[in-house]
CSV table of C-alpha atoms and ligand atoms in Angstrom, one decimal:
chain,number,residue,atom,x,y,z
A,1,MET,CA,19.8,12.7,16.7
A,2,THR,CA,17.4,15.3,17.8
A,3,ILE,CA,16.4,18.1,15.6
A,4,SER,CA,14.7,21.4,16.4
A,5,ARG,CA,11.0,21.8,15.8
A,6,ARG,CA,11.8,24.6,13.3
A,7,GLU,CA,14.3,22.4,11.4
A,8,ALA,CA,11.7,19.6,11.3
A,9,LEU,CA,9.1,22.0,9.9
A,10,ALA,CA,11.6,23.3,7.3
A,11,ARG,CA,12.1,19.7,6.3
A,12,SER,CA,8.5,18.8,6.1
A,13,ILE,CA,8.0,21.9,4.0
A,14,ALA,CA,10.5,20.6,1.5
A,15,VAL,CA,8.6,17.3,1.6
A,16,VAL,CA,5.3,19.0,0.8
A,17,VAL,CA,6.9,21.1,-2.0
A,18,GLY,CA,8.3,17.9,-3.4
A,19,LEU,CA,4.8,16.3,-3.4
A,20,GLY,CA,3.3,19.3,-5.1
A,21,GLN,CA,5.7,18.9,-7.9
A,22,SER,CA,5.4,15.2,-8.1
A,23,ARG,CA,1.9,15.1,-9.6
A,24,PRO,CA,1.6,18.1,-11.8
A,25,GLY,CA,-1.4,16.5,-13.6
A,26,PHE,CA,-3.3,16.5,-10.3
A,27,LEU,CA,-2.8,20.0,-9.1
A,28,SER,CA,-5.7,21.5,-10.9
A,29,VAL,CA,-8.1,18.9,-9.7
A,30,SER,CA,-7.0,18.2,-6.2
A,31,GLY,CA,-4.0,20.3,-5.3
A,32,ILE,CA,-5.8,22.9,-3.3
A,33,GLY,CA,-8.0,20.7,-1.3
A,34,LEU,CA,-5.3,18.2,-0.8
A,35,ALA,CA,-2.4,20.4,-0.1
A,36,ALA,CA,-3.9,23.1,2.1
A,37,PRO,CA,-4.1,21.2,5.4
A,38,ALA,CA,-0.6,19.8,4.8
A,39,LEU,CA,0.8,23.2,4.0
A,40,ARG,CA,-0.8,24.7,7.0
A,41,ARG,CA,0.6,22.0,9.2
A,42,ALA,CA,4.0,22.3,7.6
A,43,GLY,CA,4.0,26.0,8.5
A,44,LEU,CA,3.8,27.6,5.0
A,45,ASP,CA,1.4,30.2,6.1
A,46,THR,CA,2.7,33.0,8.4
A,47,GLU,CA,0.5,32.1,11.4
A,48,ALA,CA,1.8,28.6,11.5
A,49,VAL,CA,5.4,29.7,11.0
A,50,ALA,CA,5.0,32.0,13.9
A,51,ALA,CA,3.7,29.1,16.0
A,52,SER,CA,6.5,26.8,14.9
A,53,THR,CA,8.4,27.0,18.1
A,54,GLU,CA,5.4,25.6,19.9
A,55,PRO,CA,5.4,21.9,20.8
A,56,PRO,CA,3.7,19.6,18.3
A,57,SER,CA,0.0,20.3,17.8
A,58,ALA,CA,-2.6,18.1,19.5
A,59,PRO,CA,-4.3,15.6,17.4
A,60,GLN,CA,-6.9,17.2,15.1
A,61,ILE,CA,-10.2,16.2,13.5
A,62,ARG,CA,-9.5,15.9,9.8
A,63,GLU,CA,-12.6,15.9,7.5
A,64,PHE,CA,-12.6,14.8,3.9
A,65,ALA,CA,-15.2,14.1,1.3
A,66,LEU,CA,-15.0,11.5,-1.4
A,67,THR,CA,-17.3,10.9,-4.3
A,68,VAL,CA,-17.1,7.6,-6.0
A,69,GLY,CA,-18.1,7.6,-9.6
A,70,ARG,CA,-17.2,6.8,-13.2
A,71,VAL,CA,-14.9,8.9,-15.3
A,72,ARG,CA,-13.4,8.7,-18.8
A,73,TRP,CA,-9.7,8.4,-17.9
A,74,GLU,CA,-6.8,8.7,-20.3
A,75,LEU,CA,-4.2,6.0,-19.5
A,76,ALA,CA,-2.0,7.4,-22.3
A,77,PRO,CA,-2.8,9.9,-25.0
A,78,GLY,CA,-5.8,8.6,-27.0
A,79,GLU,CA,-6.2,5.5,-24.8
A,80,VAL,CA,-9.3,6.2,-22.8
A,81,VAL,CA,-11.0,3.8,-20.4
A,82,GLU,CA,-14.3,4.0,-18.5
A,83,ALA,CA,-12.7,4.2,-15.1
A,84,TYR,CA,-13.9,4.1,-11.6
A,85,ALA,CA,-12.6,7.0,-9.6
A,86,TYR,CA,-12.6,8.9,-6.3
A,87,ASN,CA,-13.4,12.5,-6.9
A,88,GLY,CA,-12.9,12.0,-10.7
A,89,GLN,CA,-9.2,11.3,-10.5
A,90,VAL,CA,-6.9,8.3,-10.7
A,91,PRO,CA,-5.4,7.4,-8.3
A,92,GLY,CA,-7.8,8.9,-5.9
A,93,ARG,CA,-7.2,11.9,-3.6
A,94,GLU,CA,-4.2,11.4,-1.4
A,95,LEU,CA,-5.3,11.8,2.3
A,96,ARG,CA,-2.4,12.9,4.5
A,97,VAL,CA,-2.9,13.1,8.2
A,98,GLN,CA,-0.8,12.8,11.4
A,99,GLU,CA,-0.9,9.8,13.7
A,100,GLY,CA,-3.6,10.2,16.3
A,101,ASP,CA,-5.7,12.5,14.2
A,102,THR,CA,-9.4,11.6,14.0
A,103,VAL,CA,-10.1,11.1,10.3
A,104,ARG,CA,-13.7,11.6,9.1
A,105,VAL,CA,-14.4,10.7,5.5
A,106,ARG,CA,-17.8,11.3,4.0
A,107,VAL,CA,-18.2,8.9,1.1
A,108,THR,CA,-20.9,9.5,-1.5
A,109,ASN,CA,-21.6,6.7,-4.0
A,110,THR,CA,-22.7,7.8,-7.5
A,111,LEU,CA,-21.9,4.4,-9.0
A,112,ALA,CA,-24.7,2.2,-10.4
A,113,GLU,CA,-23.5,-0.4,-7.9
A,114,PRO,CA,-22.7,-0.6,-4.2
A,115,THR,CA,-19.2,0.2,-2.9
A,116,THR,CA,-17.3,0.4,0.3
A,117,VAL,CA,-14.0,1.8,1.5
A,118,HIS,CA,-11.3,-0.3,3.2
A,119,TRP,CA,-8.5,1.5,5.0
A,120,HIS,CA,-5.7,-0.8,4.2
A,121,GLY,CA,-3.1,-1.1,7.0
A,122,VAL,CA,-5.0,1.1,9.5
A,123,SER,CA,-6.1,-0.3,12.8
A,124,VAL,CA,-9.7,1.0,12.3
A,125,PRO,CA,-12.6,-0.2,14.5
A,126,GLN,CA,-14.4,-3.2,13.1
A,127,HIS,CA,-17.4,-1.3,11.8
A,128,MET,CA,-15.2,1.1,9.8
A,129,ASP,CA,-13.3,-1.6,7.9
A,130,GLY,CA,-15.4,-1.6,4.7
A,131,VAL,CA,-16.1,-5.3,4.4
A,132,PRO,CA,-19.7,-6.1,3.4
A,133,GLY,CA,-21.3,-8.6,5.7
A,134,LEU,CA,-18.6,-8.3,8.3
A,135,SER,CA,-18.1,-4.6,9.0
A,136,HIS,CA,-21.0,-2.7,7.6
A,137,GLU,CA,-23.6,-2.7,4.8
A,138,PRO,CA,-22.2,-1.6,1.5
A,139,ILE,CA,-23.0,2.0,0.5
A,140,PRO,CA,-25.9,1.8,-2.1
A,141,THR,CA,-26.2,3.8,-5.3
A,142,GLY,CA,-26.9,7.4,-4.2
A,143,GLY,CA,-26.0,6.7,-0.6
A,144,THR,CA,-23.4,8.2,1.7
A,145,PHE,CA,-21.5,6.8,4.7
A,146,THR,CA,-19.1,8.6,7.0
A,147,TYR,CA,-16.1,6.6,8.0
A,148,GLU,CA,-14.4,7.7,11.2
A,149,PHE,CA,-11.3,6.3,12.8
A,150,VAL,CA,-8.1,7.4,14.6
A,151,ALA,CA,-5.2,7.4,12.3
A,152,THR,CA,-2.8,4.7,13.5
A,153,PRO,CA,-0.2,3.3,13.1
A,154,ALA,CA,1.9,5.9,11.2
A,155,GLY,CA,3.1,4.9,7.7
A,156,THR,CA,2.2,4.4,4.1
A,157,ARG,CA,-1.4,3.1,4.0
A,158,TRP,CA,-3.9,3.2,1.2
A,159,TYR,CA,-7.6,2.8,0.5
A,160,HIS,CA,-9.8,0.9,-1.9
A,161,PRO,CA,-13.2,-0.7,-2.2
A,162,HIS,CA,-13.9,-4.1,-0.7
A,163,ILE,CA,-16.7,-5.2,-3.0
A,164,ASN,CA,-16.5,-6.3,-6.7
A,165,GLU,CA,-12.8,-5.6,-6.3
A,166,LEU,CA,-11.6,-6.9,-9.6
A,167,ALA,CA,-13.8,-4.4,-11.5
A,168,GLN,CA,-13.7,-1.5,-9.0
A,169,THR,CA,-10.0,-1.6,-8.0
A,170,GLY,CA,-9.0,-3.0,-11.3
A,171,GLY,CA,-10.9,-0.1,-12.9
A,172,GLY,CA,-9.0,2.6,-11.0
A,173,LEU,CA,-10.4,2.9,-7.4
A,174,ALA,CA,-7.3,3.2,-5.2
A,175,ALA,CA,-5.6,6.0,-3.4
A,176,PRO,CA,-2.8,6.7,-0.9
A,177,LEU,CA,-3.5,7.4,2.8
A,178,ILE,CA,-0.3,8.7,4.4
A,179,ILE,CA,-0.2,8.8,8.2
A,180,GLU,CA,2.8,10.9,9.2
A,181,PRO,CA,4.4,10.4,12.6
A,182,ARG,CA,3.4,13.2,15.0
A,183,GLU,CA,7.1,14.1,15.5
A,184,PRO,CA,8.8,14.4,12.2
A,185,THR,CA,11.9,12.2,12.2
A,186,SER,CA,13.2,12.2,8.7
A,187,THR,CA,16.1,14.0,7.2
A,188,LEU,CA,14.8,13.8,3.6
A,189,SER,CA,14.9,16.5,1.0
A,190,ARG,CA,11.9,15.2,-1.0
A,191,GLU,CA,9.3,12.6,-1.1
A,192,TYR,CA,7.1,11.1,-3.7
A,193,VAL,CA,4.2,8.6,-3.5
A,194,VAL,CA,4.4,6.1,-6.3
A,195,MET,CA,1.1,4.3,-6.8
A,196,ALA,CA,1.2,1.4,-9.3
A,197,GLN,CA,-2.1,0.3,-10.7
A,198,GLN,CA,-3.2,-2.6,-12.9
A,199,TRP,CA,-6.1,-2.1,-15.2
A,200,THR,CA,-8.1,-5.3,-15.4
A,201,LYS,CA,-11.0,-5.4,-18.0
A,202,PRO,CA,-14.2,-6.7,-16.6
A,203,GLY,CA,-15.0,-10.2,-17.7
A,204,ARG,CA,-11.5,-11.0,-18.9
A,205,PRO,CA,-10.8,-14.7,-18.3
A,206,MET,CA,-9.3,-15.5,-14.9
A,207,THR,CA,-5.7,-16.4,-15.5
A,208,GLY,CA,-5.5,-19.0,-12.8
A,209,GLY,CA,-1.8,-19.0,-13.5
A,210,HIS,CA,1.1,-17.0,-12.2
A,211,GLU,CA,1.4,-14.3,-14.8
A,212,ALA,CA,-0.9,-11.3,-15.0
A,213,ASP,CA,-3.2,-11.4,-18.0
A,214,GLU,CA,-1.2,-10.2,-20.9
A,215,THR,CA,-3.7,-7.6,-21.9
A,216,ASP,CA,-3.7,-5.8,-18.5
A,217,ARG,CA,-2.3,-2.3,-18.7
A,218,PHE,CA,-0.3,-0.7,-15.9
A,219,THR,CA,0.0,2.9,-14.7
A,220,VAL,CA,2.1,4.9,-12.2
A,221,ASN,CA,0.3,7.7,-10.5
A,222,GLY,CA,-2.5,7.4,-13.1
A,223,LYS,CA,-0.7,7.3,-16.4
A,224,ALA,CA,1.0,4.6,-18.4
A,225,TYR,CA,4.7,5.0,-19.1
A,226,PRO,CA,6.1,7.1,-20.7
A,227,TYR,CA,3.2,9.4,-19.8
A,228,SER,CA,3.5,9.0,-16.0
A,229,PRO,CA,4.4,12.3,-14.5
A,230,PRO,CA,8.2,12.4,-14.0
A,231,LEU,CA,9.6,12.5,-10.5
A,232,VAL,CA,11.8,15.6,-10.4
A,233,VAL,CA,14.9,15.6,-8.2
A,234,ARG,CA,18.0,17.8,-7.6
A,235,GLN,CA,21.5,16.5,-7.3
A,236,GLY,CA,22.5,15.9,-3.7
A,237,GLU,CA,19.0,15.4,-2.4
A,238,ARG,CA,17.9,12.4,-0.4
A,239,VAL,CA,14.6,11.2,-1.8
A,240,ARG,CA,12.0,9.0,-0.3
A,241,LEU,CA,9.6,7.0,-2.5
A,242,ARG,CA,6.5,5.5,-1.0
A,243,LEU,CA,6.0,2.5,-3.3
A,244,ILE,CA,2.5,1.1,-3.3
A,245,ASN,CA,1.4,-1.9,-5.4
A,246,ALA,CA,-2.3,-1.1,-5.8
A,247,GLY,CA,-2.7,-3.6,-8.6
A,248,THR,CA,-5.0,-6.6,-9.0
A,249,THR,CA,-3.0,-9.8,-9.5
A,250,ALA,CA,0.7,-9.1,-10.4
A,251,THR,CA,3.7,-8.9,-8.1
A,252,GLN,CA,6.0,-6.0,-9.1
A,253,VAL,CA,9.7,-5.8,-8.7
A,254,PHE,CA,10.7,-2.1,-8.4
A,255,ALA,CA,14.2,-1.0,-9.5
A,256,LEU,CA,15.6,2.5,-10.2
A,257,ALA,CA,18.2,2.6,-13.0
A,258,GLY,CA,21.6,3.8,-11.8
A,259,HIS,CA,20.7,4.1,-8.1
A,260,PRO,CA,20.7,1.5,-5.3
A,261,LEU,CA,17.6,1.7,-3.2
A,262,THR,CA,17.5,1.6,0.6
A,263,VAL,CA,14.4,0.1,2.1
A,264,THR,CA,13.4,1.9,5.3
A,265,HIS,CA,9.8,0.7,5.9
A,266,THR,CA,7.9,-2.4,5.0
A,267,ASP,CA,4.1,-1.8,4.6
A,268,GLY,CA,4.8,1.6,6.2
A,269,ASN,CA,6.4,0.2,9.3
A,270,PRO,CA,10.0,1.2,10.1
A,271,LEU,CA,12.9,-1.3,9.9
A,272,ARG,CA,15.4,-1.2,12.7
A,273,VAL,CA,18.2,-1.1,10.1
A,274,PRO,CA,17.6,0.1,6.6
A,275,VAL,CA,18.5,-2.5,3.9
A,276,SER,CA,20.0,-1.7,0.6
A,277,ALA,CA,18.9,-3.5,-2.6
A,278,ASP,CA,18.8,-3.1,-6.4
A,279,ALA,CA,15.3,-4.3,-6.6
A,280,VAL,CA,12.3,-4.5,-4.3
A,281,PRO,CA,9.5,-7.0,-4.9
A,282,LEU,CA,6.0,-6.0,-3.8
A,283,GLY,CA,2.9,-8.3,-4.0
A,284,VAL,CA,-0.5,-6.8,-4.5
A,285,GLY,CA,-1.4,-4.5,-1.6
A,286,GLU,CA,2.1,-4.4,-0.3
A,287,ARG,CA,4.1,-1.2,0.2
A,288,ALA,CA,7.8,-0.3,0.8
A,289,ASP,CA,9.3,3.1,1.6
A,290,VAL,CA,12.7,3.3,-0.1
A,291,GLU,CA,15.3,6.1,-0.2
A,292,PHE,CA,18.0,7.0,-2.7
A,293,LEU,CA,20.7,9.6,-2.9
A,294,ALA,CA,20.3,11.7,-6.0
A,295,SER,CA,24.0,11.5,-6.9
A,296,THR,CA,24.1,10.9,-10.6
A,297,PRO,CA,22.4,13.5,-12.8
A,298,GLY,CA,20.4,12.3,-15.8
A,299,ARG,CA,17.0,10.7,-16.6
A,300,TRP,CA,16.6,7.3,-15.0
A,301,GLN,CA,13.7,4.9,-15.2
A,302,LEU,CA,12.0,3.6,-12.0
A,303,GLY,CA,9.8,0.7,-12.9
A,304,SER,CA,9.0,-2.9,-12.5
A,305,VAL,CA,11.5,-5.4,-13.9
A,306,ALA,CA,8.9,-8.1,-13.8
A,307,SER,CA,8.7,-9.4,-17.4
A,308,GLY,CA,6.8,-7.1,-19.7
A,309,HIS,CA,5.4,-4.8,-17.0
A,310,ALA,CA,7.4,-1.6,-17.7
A,311,GLU,CA,6.6,-2.0,-21.4
A,312,ARG,CA,2.9,-2.2,-20.5
A,313,GLY,CA,3.1,1.0,-18.5
A,314,LEU,CA,4.6,0.3,-15.1
A,315,ALA,CA,7.4,2.8,-15.0
A,316,VAL,CA,8.1,6.5,-14.3
A,317,ASP,CA,11.2,8.6,-14.9
A,318,VAL,CA,13.3,10.1,-12.2
A,319,VAL,CA,14.5,13.3,-13.8
A,320,TYR,CA,17.2,15.6,-12.4
A,321,GLU,CA,16.5,19.3,-12.9
A,322,GLY,CA,18.1,20.5,-16.0
A,323,HIS,CA,18.3,16.9,-17.5
A,324,GLU,CA,14.8,16.8,-18.9
A,325,ALA,CA,16.2,16.3,-22.5
A,326,ASP,CA,18.6,13.5,-21.5
A,327,SER,CA,17.9,10.1,-23.0
A,328,VAL,CA,16.4,7.7,-20.5
A,329,GLN,CA,18.5,4.9,-18.8
A,330,LYS,CA,16.6,1.7,-17.9
A,331,PRO,CA,17.3,-0.6,-15.1
A,332,THR,CA,19.7,-3.4,-16.1
A,333,LEU,CA,18.4,-6.9,-15.4
A,334,ALA,CA,21.8,-8.5,-15.0
A,335,ASP,CA,22.8,-9.4,-11.4
A,336,LEU,CA,19.9,-7.6,-9.8
A,337,GLN,CA,20.0,-8.1,-6.1
A,338,LEU,CA,16.5,-8.5,-4.8
A,339,VAL,CA,15.8,-7.7,-1.2
A,340,GLY,CA,14.0,-10.4,0.9
A,341,TYR,CA,12.3,-10.3,4.3
A,342,SER,CA,15.0,-12.5,5.8
A,343,ALA,CA,17.5,-9.6,5.4
A,344,MET,CA,15.2,-7.2,7.4
A,345,THR,CA,15.0,-6.7,11.1
A,346,SER,CA,12.7,-4.9,13.4
A,347,GLY,CA,11.5,-5.1,17.0
A,348,GLN,CA,12.5,-8.0,19.2
A,349,LEU,CA,12.6,-11.8,18.9
A,350,PRO,CA,9.5,-13.0,20.8
A,351,THR,CA,10.5,-14.1,24.2
A,352,ALA,CA,7.3,-15.8,25.4
A,353,LYS,CA,5.5,-18.7,23.8
A,354,PRO,CA,2.4,-17.5,21.9
A,355,ASP,CA,-1.0,-18.1,23.5
A,356,ARG,CA,-2.4,-19.7,20.4
A,357,GLU,CA,-0.9,-21.1,17.2
A,358,PHE,CA,-2.3,-21.8,13.8
A,359,GLU,CA,-0.9,-23.2,10.6
A,360,LEU,CA,-2.3,-22.2,7.2
A,361,VAL,CA,-1.2,-24.1,4.1
A,362,LEU,CA,-2.0,-22.2,0.9
A,363,SER,CA,-2.7,-24.3,-2.2
A,364,GLN,CA,-4.3,-24.2,-5.6
A,365,SER,CA,-7.1,-26.7,-6.2
A,366,ARG,CA,-6.0,-29.6,-8.4
A,367,THR,CA,-9.3,-29.9,-10.2
A,368,ASP,CA,-10.1,-26.2,-10.8
A,369,PRO,CA,-7.2,-23.8,-11.1
A,370,ALA,CA,-9.5,-20.8,-10.3
A,371,VAL,CA,-10.1,-22.3,-6.8
A,372,TRP,CA,-7.7,-21.6,-4.0
A,373,THR,CA,-7.6,-23.3,-0.6
A,374,ILE,CA,-6.3,-22.8,2.9
A,375,ASN,CA,-5.8,-26.1,4.6
A,376,GLY,CA,-7.9,-27.6,1.8
A,377,ALA,CA,-10.9,-25.4,2.4
A,378,THR,CA,-12.2,-22.4,0.4
A,379,TYR,CA,-13.9,-19.3,1.8
A,380,PRO,CA,-16.6,-18.9,3.1
A,381,VAL,CA,-16.8,-22.6,4.0
A,382,ILE,CA,-13.7,-22.4,6.2
A,383,GLU,CA,-12.8,-22.6,9.9
A,384,PRO,CA,-12.0,-19.1,11.2
A,385,LEU,CA,-9.0,-18.3,13.4
A,386,VAL,CA,-10.7,-17.9,16.8
A,387,VAL,CA,-8.8,-15.7,19.2
A,388,ARG,CA,-9.4,-14.1,22.6
A,389,PRO,CA,-8.7,-10.4,23.4
A,390,GLY,CA,-5.1,-9.8,24.6
A,391,GLU,CA,-3.7,-13.1,23.3
A,392,ARG,CA,-0.5,-13.3,21.4
A,393,ILE,CA,-1.3,-15.2,18.2
A,394,ARG,CA,1.2,-17.0,16.0
A,395,VAL,CA,0.3,-18.1,12.5
A,396,ARG,CA,2.6,-20.3,10.3
A,397,LEU,CA,2.0,-19.6,6.6
A,398,ILE,CA,3.1,-22.1,4.0
A,399,ASN,CA,2.8,-21.5,0.3
A,400,MET,CA,2.5,-24.9,-1.4
A,401,SER,CA,1.4,-23.4,-4.8
A,402,MET,CA,3.4,-21.9,-7.7
A,403,ASP,CA,1.9,-18.4,-7.4
A,404,ASP,CA,2.8,-15.5,-5.0
A,405,HIS,CA,0.3,-14.9,-2.2
A,406,PRO,CA,0.4,-11.4,-0.6
A,407,MET,CA,-1.4,-12.2,2.7
A,408,HIS,CA,-3.2,-9.2,4.2
A,409,LEU,CA,-4.7,-9.2,7.7
A,410,HIS,CA,-7.3,-6.5,8.3
A,411,GLY,CA,-7.2,-4.3,11.4
A,412,HIS,CA,-3.8,-5.5,12.7
A,413,THR,CA,-0.1,-5.3,12.1
A,414,TYR,CA,1.9,-8.5,12.4
A,415,GLN,CA,5.6,-9.2,12.8
A,416,ILE,CA,7.5,-11.9,10.9
A,417,VAL,CA,9.0,-14.0,13.7
A,418,ALA,CA,10.4,-17.0,11.6
A,419,VAL,CA,11.6,-17.5,8.1
A,420,GLY,CA,11.1,-21.2,7.6
A,421,ASP,CA,12.2,-22.7,10.9
A,422,ARG,CA,14.7,-19.9,11.7
A,423,PRO,CA,13.5,-17.5,14.4
A,424,VAL,CA,13.9,-13.9,13.4
A,425,ALA,CA,13.1,-10.4,14.7
A,426,GLY,CA,11.6,-9.6,11.3
A,427,PRO,CA,9.7,-6.7,9.8
A,428,PHE,CA,6.3,-5.5,10.8
A,429,MET,CA,3.7,-5.8,8.0
A,430,ASP,CA,0.1,-6.3,7.1
A,431,ASN,CA,0.6,-7.7,3.6
A,432,LEU,CA,3.7,-10.0,3.4
A,433,THR,CA,4.1,-11.8,0.1
A,434,LEU,CA,4.9,-15.6,0.1
A,435,ARG,CA,6.6,-16.8,-3.0
A,436,HIS,CA,6.5,-20.4,-4.2
A,437,MET,CA,7.3,-22.8,-1.2
A,438,ASP,CA,8.0,-19.9,1.2
A,439,SER,CA,7.1,-20.4,4.9
A,440,TYR,CA,6.9,-17.7,7.5
A,441,ASP,CA,5.7,-17.5,11.1
A,442,ILE,CA,3.9,-14.2,11.9
A,443,GLU,CA,2.8,-12.9,15.3
A,444,PHE,CA,0.3,-10.3,16.3
A,445,VAL,CA,-1.5,-9.3,19.5
A,446,ALA,CA,-5.2,-9.7,19.5
A,447,ALA,CA,-5.9,-6.1,20.4
A,448,ASN,CA,-8.7,-5.1,18.1
A,449,ALA,CA,-11.9,-7.0,18.7
A,450,GLY,CA,-14.2,-8.0,15.9
A,451,ARG,CA,-14.2,-10.2,12.8
A,452,TRP,CA,-11.4,-9.5,10.4
A,453,LEU,CA,-10.5,-10.8,7.0
A,454,PHE,CA,-7.2,-12.5,6.4
A,455,HIS,CA,-6.8,-13.0,2.7
A,456,CYS,CA,-4.6,-13.1,-0.3
A,457,HIS,CA,-4.6,-9.7,-2.0
A,458,ASN,CA,-4.2,-11.1,-5.5
A,459,LEU,CA,-7.9,-10.3,-6.3
A,460,GLU,CA,-8.3,-13.4,-8.4
A,461,HIS,CA,-7.1,-15.7,-5.6
A,462,MET,CA,-9.2,-13.8,-3.1
A,463,MET,CA,-12.3,-14.3,-5.3
A,464,GLY,CA,-11.2,-17.9,-5.7
A,465,GLY,CA,-11.5,-18.4,-2.0
A,466,LEU,CA,-8.0,-17.8,-0.6
A,467,MET,CA,-9.5,-16.0,2.4
A,468,THR,CA,-10.3,-16.7,6.1
A,469,GLU,CA,-11.3,-14.7,9.1
A,470,VAL,CA,-9.8,-13.9,12.5
A,471,GLN,CA,-12.7,-13.9,14.9
A,472,TYR,CA,-12.6,-12.7,18.5
A,473,ARG,CA,-14.7,-14.6,20.9
B,1,C2O,CU1,-6.4,-4.1,0.8
B,1,C2O,CU2,-9.0,-6.9,2.3
B,1,C2O,O1,-7.7,-5.5,1.5
B,2,CU,CU1,-2.7,-15.5,-3.7
């Protein structure tokens, strides 16, 4: 279906308006700076509307400033933590750009410790990747660094530090980075970003097990349920939720009471055929774009059905206009149909044999449960995956441990090409989550030279050594 430019703009206006309403708590802090470029682009000022019959604008340079600091943040009324924050807010400022734009972000560090920014899911050049020792020097106390990269590929991305992660990300530092396709394609009425965070107290014992520490708190868009700002919808609307697990250790399983979800994107990348499900599991770092039809007026809880997580804050209400006073319906746990990667298709089955193959077996050390291994080795004493530019690389991932491992590759997007031994034209991702005994083959093209981390995004596993590197030679 082709839609006119004007229609597309009208739709994106609705999207922007929806976003404005989605985070009322943030408008005073960030609404102006955040929304203005998007509003301009969406044609909300007269000049842009007049220009709306023009072909899509050329890529632009988009400049942003972020200050990293500490702030007293209220997770819930009376429950204040000494948070880490971008521009004094949690989650940090949403950056919304179009694919192909040049993004320039001047980051000032006011923390008493160094920090960096990693642009998760973006094909940035190596020296903009935010990994100390690999990409660039950390930004010292009082220092600034300007990140610059071309926004690609389009999709739901996010950003966070890549140093002292358990304290910094577990203390609030995370924010959405939305790269819109240059040509709007969607027929949605409304969109919300749903960023789930897990608050991890510094110095709490490493769990080494498969449950999040029972004292960790959760928030959605900065507040713990029932204080998370409700997602307001109108009957008849088609609504997109960009779900982001920006936590520290826990896999979340998102469900919306009373409404089946349709998964359209994995880690921001489009599926060929949307897949419907009652519940969508997301490991740490992983994203899913889901849609639902607002067909049943009321007040419905969207939250994690992972045990105890909604109770500790990981939920938000979807509220139909006029139904603010309804009593809330929670997702039922009986007969929940979870969506899995094996039900998802995208791209093509690979036709040629890969140029290079690796096998990575992920395990927990038998002697020390806080230590994690890849083929028996622990980062940094580990053999990197050495590749050459232009090669097609296949990696078999096998999870021999009891825990989930959300495996994130920096600087590249990969495709799932086998589930176990069964070849598939699977989804494109950068952060697939292997559950106990799962095995997947993934493929990517070595098209971004450098040294890139490939690691488990469970921050305890990562710090426990479940990490390797892809090195171009
Ligand atoms: Cu989201 Cu190595 O990071
Ligand atoms: Cu892991």
